């Protein structure tokens, strides 16, 4: 069974395991008004959906609601499963960039973007999917997970995990990067 675990350490080097804090996987957190909100995925049917939990102490988490806060859109590019969402806050908005698949539980072909003001109701970007797998045999030619956006003075970088192939023929793991230059005025 999937489980999100917790370890604590006073110096950032040595950690002691506390144990499981919630059933799920691939968590990401944001702190709002001294509360920790955790977005994580759980299996629902044949795919994954995203749930939201909250904690006052970082150890005891409870779901904000019983239903997922973000689920696949049947018949679309993320119609079976949404996975490995990374959560970012920018002013009044919260954003997620996430993996999606129409055919396999944990083998996303694309990344999508969504935003929310309350972490519960999410609006998908009209240009989704915003990024996809590379060509067969490339470092990201089979699947992509765990997107992370990094902004520099000149560009926006996307770091992510990629696999050369699909589960059935070449599951491998590589750290991949894509970038786009910012418009210069």
CSV table of C-alpha atoms in Angstrom, one decimal:
chain,number,residue,atom,x,y,z
A,1,UNK,CA,0.0,0.0,0.0
A,2,UNK,CA,1.3,3.5,-0.9
A,3,UNK,CA,2.2,5.6,2.1
A,4,UNK,CA,3.6,9.1,2.6
A,5,UNK,CA,6.2,8.9,5.3
A,6,UNK,CA,7.8,11.6,7.5
A,7,UNK,CA,11.3,11.9,8.8
A,8,UNK,CA,12.5,14.8,11.0
A,9,UNK,CA,15.9,16.2,11.7
A,10,UNK,CA,17.2,19.3,13.6
A,11,UNK,CA,20.3,19.8,11.4
A,12,UNK,CA,19.1,19.0,7.9
A,13,UNK,CA,21.6,16.1,7.7
A,14,UNK,CA,20.6,13.4,10.2
A,15,UNK,CA,16.9,12.4,10.2
A,16,UNK,CA,14.8,10.1,12.3
A,17,UNK,CA,11.8,8.3,10.7
A,18,UNK,CA,8.5,9.2,12.3
A,19,UNK,CA,6.5,6.9,10.0
A,20,UNK,CA,3.5,7.1,7.7
A,21,UNK,CA,1.3,10.3,7.9
A,22,UNK,CA,-1.2,9.4,5.2
A,23,UNK,CA,-2.1,6.7,2.6
A,24,UNK,CA,-1.0,8.0,-0.8
A,25,UNK,CA,2.0,8.9,-2.8
A,26,UNK,CA,4.0,11.7,-4.6
A,27,UNK,CA,3.2,14.5,-2.0
A,28,UNK,CA,4.0,18.2,-2.4
A,29,UNK,CA,3.2,20.8,0.3
A,30,UNK,CA,2.6,24.5,0.7
A,31,UNK,CA,2.3,26.5,4.0
A,32,UNK,CA,-0.7,28.9,4.3
A,33,UNK,CA,-1.4,30.8,7.5
A,34,UNK,CA,0.8,28.4,9.5
A,35,UNK,CA,-1.0,25.3,8.2
A,36,UNK,CA,0.6,22.7,6.0
A,37,UNK,CA,-1.5,21.7,2.9
A,38,UNK,CA,-0.4,18.5,1.2
A,39,UNK,CA,-1.4,17.6,-2.3
A,40,UNK,CA,-1.0,13.9,-3.0
A,41,UNK,CA,-2.2,11.1,-5.3
A,42,UNK,CA,-4.3,8.0,-4.5
A,43,UNK,CA,-5.5,5.2,-6.7
A,44,UNK,CA,-9.1,5.6,-7.7
A,45,UNK,CA,-10.4,2.9,-10.1
A,46,UNK,CA,-7.8,2.3,-12.7
A,47,UNK,CA,-5.9,5.6,-12.3
A,48,UNK,CA,-4.7,8.2,-9.9
A,49,UNK,CA,-6.5,11.3,-8.6
A,50,UNK,CA,-5.2,14.2,-6.5
A,51,UNK,CA,-6.3,14.8,-2.9
A,52,UNK,CA,-5.7,17.6,-0.4
A,53,UNK,CA,-4.8,17.1,3.3
A,54,UNK,CA,-4.0,19.7,6.0
A,55,UNK,CA,-2.0,19.7,9.1
A,56,UNK,CA,-1.3,22.1,12.0
A,57,UNK,CA,1.8,20.3,13.2
A,58,UNK,CA,3.3,18.6,10.1
A,59,UNK,CA,2.7,15.1,11.6
A,60,UNK,CA,-1.0,14.6,11.8
A,61,UNK,CA,-2.8,15.2,8.4
A,62,UNK,CA,-6.4,14.9,7.6
A,63,UNK,CA,-8.2,15.2,4.2
A,64,UNK,CA,-9.9,18.5,3.5
A,65,UNK,CA,-12.7,16.6,1.8
A,66,UNK,CA,-13.5,13.0,0.9
A,67,UNK,CA,-13.5,13.6,-2.9
A,68,UNK,CA,-10.5,14.3,-5.0
A,69,UNK,CA,-9.6,18.0,-5.6
A,70,UNK,CA,-8.3,17.2,-9.1
A,71,UNK,CA,-9.3,14.2,-11.2
A,72,UNK,CA,-8.7,13.0,-14.8
A,73,UNK,CA,-11.0,14.4,-17.6
A,74,UNK,CA,-12.5,11.3,-19.2
A,75,UNK,CA,-11.7,11.1,-22.9
A,76,UNK,CA,-8.9,13.7,-22.8
A,77,UNK,CA,-5.1,13.4,-22.8
A,78,UNK,CA,-5.2,13.0,-18.9
A,79,UNK,CA,-8.4,10.8,-19.1
A,80,UNK,CA,-7.2,7.9,-16.9
A,81,UNK,CA,-4.7,9.3,-14.4
A,82,UNK,CA,-3.2,12.5,-13.0
A,83,UNK,CA,0.1,12.1,-11.2
A,84,UNK,CA,3.2,13.7,-9.6
A,85,UNK,CA,1.7,17.1,-9.3
A,86,UNK,CA,4.1,19.9,-8.1
A,87,UNK,CA,2.5,22.7,-6.2
A,88,UNK,CA,3.6,26.4,-6.4
A,89,UNK,CA,2.2,29.6,-4.9
A,90,UNK,CA,2.4,32.9,-6.7
A,91,UNK,CA,0.6,35.7,-5.0
A,92,UNK,CA,-3.1,34.8,-4.6
A,93,UNK,CA,-2.8,31.9,-7.0
A,94,UNK,CA,-1.7,28.3,-6.4
A,95,UNK,CA,-0.5,26.4,-9.5
A,96,UNK,CA,0.1,22.7,-10.2
A,97,UNK,CA,2.1,21.2,-13.1
A,98,UNK,CA,1.2,17.5,-13.3
A,99,UNK,CA,1.6,14.4,-15.4
A,100,UNK,CA,-1.3,12.9,-17.2
A,101,UNK,CA,-2.1,9.7,-19.1
A,102,UNK,CA,-5.1,8.5,-21.1
A,103,UNK,CA,-4.2,4.9,-21.0
A,104,UNK,CA,-1.9,3.9,-18.1
A,105,UNK,CA,-2.1,4.4,-14.4
A,106,UNK,CA,1.5,5.8,-13.8
A,107,UNK,CA,3.0,6.4,-17.2
A,108,UNK,CA,2.3,10.0,-18.1
A,109,UNK,CA,2.9,11.2,-21.7
A,110,UNK,CA,2.2,14.9,-21.0
A,111,UNK,CA,2.4,17.7,-18.4
A,112,UNK,CA,-0.5,20.0,-17.8
A,113,UNK,CA,-1.0,23.2,-15.8
A,114,UNK,CA,-3.9,24.2,-13.5
A,115,UNK,CA,-4.5,27.0,-11.1
A,116,UNK,CA,-6.6,27.6,-8.0
A,117,UNK,CA,-7.3,30.3,-5.3
A,118,UNK,CA,-8.3,27.8,-2.6
A,119,UNK,CA,-6.5,24.5,-3.4
A,120,UNK,CA,-9.8,22.8,-3.9
A,121,UNK,CA,-11.3,24.2,-7.1
A,122,UNK,CA,-8.9,24.0,-10.0
A,123,UNK,CA,-9.0,25.6,-13.5
A,124,UNK,CA,-7.0,23.8,-16.2
A,125,UNK,CA,-5.0,25.9,-18.6
A,126,UNK,CA,-6.6,26.2,-22.0
A,127,UNK,CA,-3.4,25.2,-23.7
A,128,UNK,CA,-3.0,21.9,-22.0
A,129,UNK,CA,-1.1,19.7,-22.4
A,130,UNK,CA,1.8,22.1,-22.2
A,131,UNK,CA,4.7,19.6,-22.6
A,132,UNK,CA,5.1,16.0,-23.8
A,133,UNK,CA,7.4,13.1,-24.0
A,134,UNK,CA,10.3,13.1,-26.4
A,135,UNK,CA,10.9,10.7,-29.3
A,136,UNK,CA,11.1,7.0,-28.7
A,137,UNK,CA,14.6,6.1,-27.3
A,138,UNK,CA,15.4,9.6,-26.0
A,139,UNK,CA,15.9,10.1,-22.3
A,140,UNK,CA,12.2,11.1,-22.0
A,141,UNK,CA,10.8,9.1,-24.9
A,142,UNK,CA,8.6,6.8,-22.8
A,143,UNK,CA,7.1,8.7,-19.9
A,144,UNK,CA,7.7,11.8,-17.8
A,145,UNK,CA,7.1,12.6,-14.1
A,146,UNK,CA,7.7,15.1,-11.3
A,147,UNK,CA,7.9,18.4,-13.2
A,148,UNK,CA,9.6,21.3,-11.5
A,149,UNK,CA,9.7,24.9,-12.9
A,150,UNK,CA,12.7,27.1,-12.2
A,151,UNK,CA,12.8,30.7,-13.3
A,152,UNK,CA,16.1,32.5,-14.1
A,153,UNK,CA,16.7,36.0,-15.3
A,154,UNK,CA,16.8,34.8,-18.9
A,155,UNK,CA,14.7,31.7,-19.1
A,156,UNK,CA,12.2,29.2,-17.6
A,157,UNK,CA,13.6,25.8,-17.0
A,158,UNK,CA,11.6,22.6,-16.6
A,159,UNK,CA,13.4,19.8,-14.7
A,160,UNK,CA,11.6,16.4,-14.7
A,161,UNK,CA,12.1,12.7,-14.5
A,162,UNK,CA,12.0,10.9,-17.8
A,163,UNK,CA,12.2,7.3,-19.0
A,164,UNK,CA,13.5,6.2,-22.4
A,165,UNK,CA,10.7,3.7,-22.8
A,166,UNK,CA,7.5,2.4,-21.5
A,167,UNK,CA,7.1,-0.1,-18.7
A,168,UNK,CA,6.7,-2.9,-21.2
A,169,UNK,CA,10.0,-2.4,-23.1
A,170,UNK,CA,12.5,-0.1,-21.3
A,171,UNK,CA,11.7,1.5,-18.0
A,172,UNK,CA,14.7,3.6,-17.1
A,173,UNK,CA,15.1,6.8,-15.1
A,174,UNK,CA,16.9,10.1,-16.1
A,175,UNK,CA,16.8,13.6,-14.9
A,176,UNK,CA,15.8,15.7,-17.9
A,177,UNK,CA,15.6,19.4,-18.6
A,178,UNK,CA,13.8,21.7,-21.1
A,179,UNK,CA,14.0,25.4,-21.3
A,180,UNK,CA,12.5,28.4,-23.0
A,181,UNK,CA,14.0,31.9,-23.2
A,182,UNK,CA,12.0,34.8,-21.8
A,183,UNK,CA,10.9,37.4,-24.2
A,184,UNK,CA,13.2,40.4,-24.2
A,185,UNK,CA,11.8,43.9,-24.5
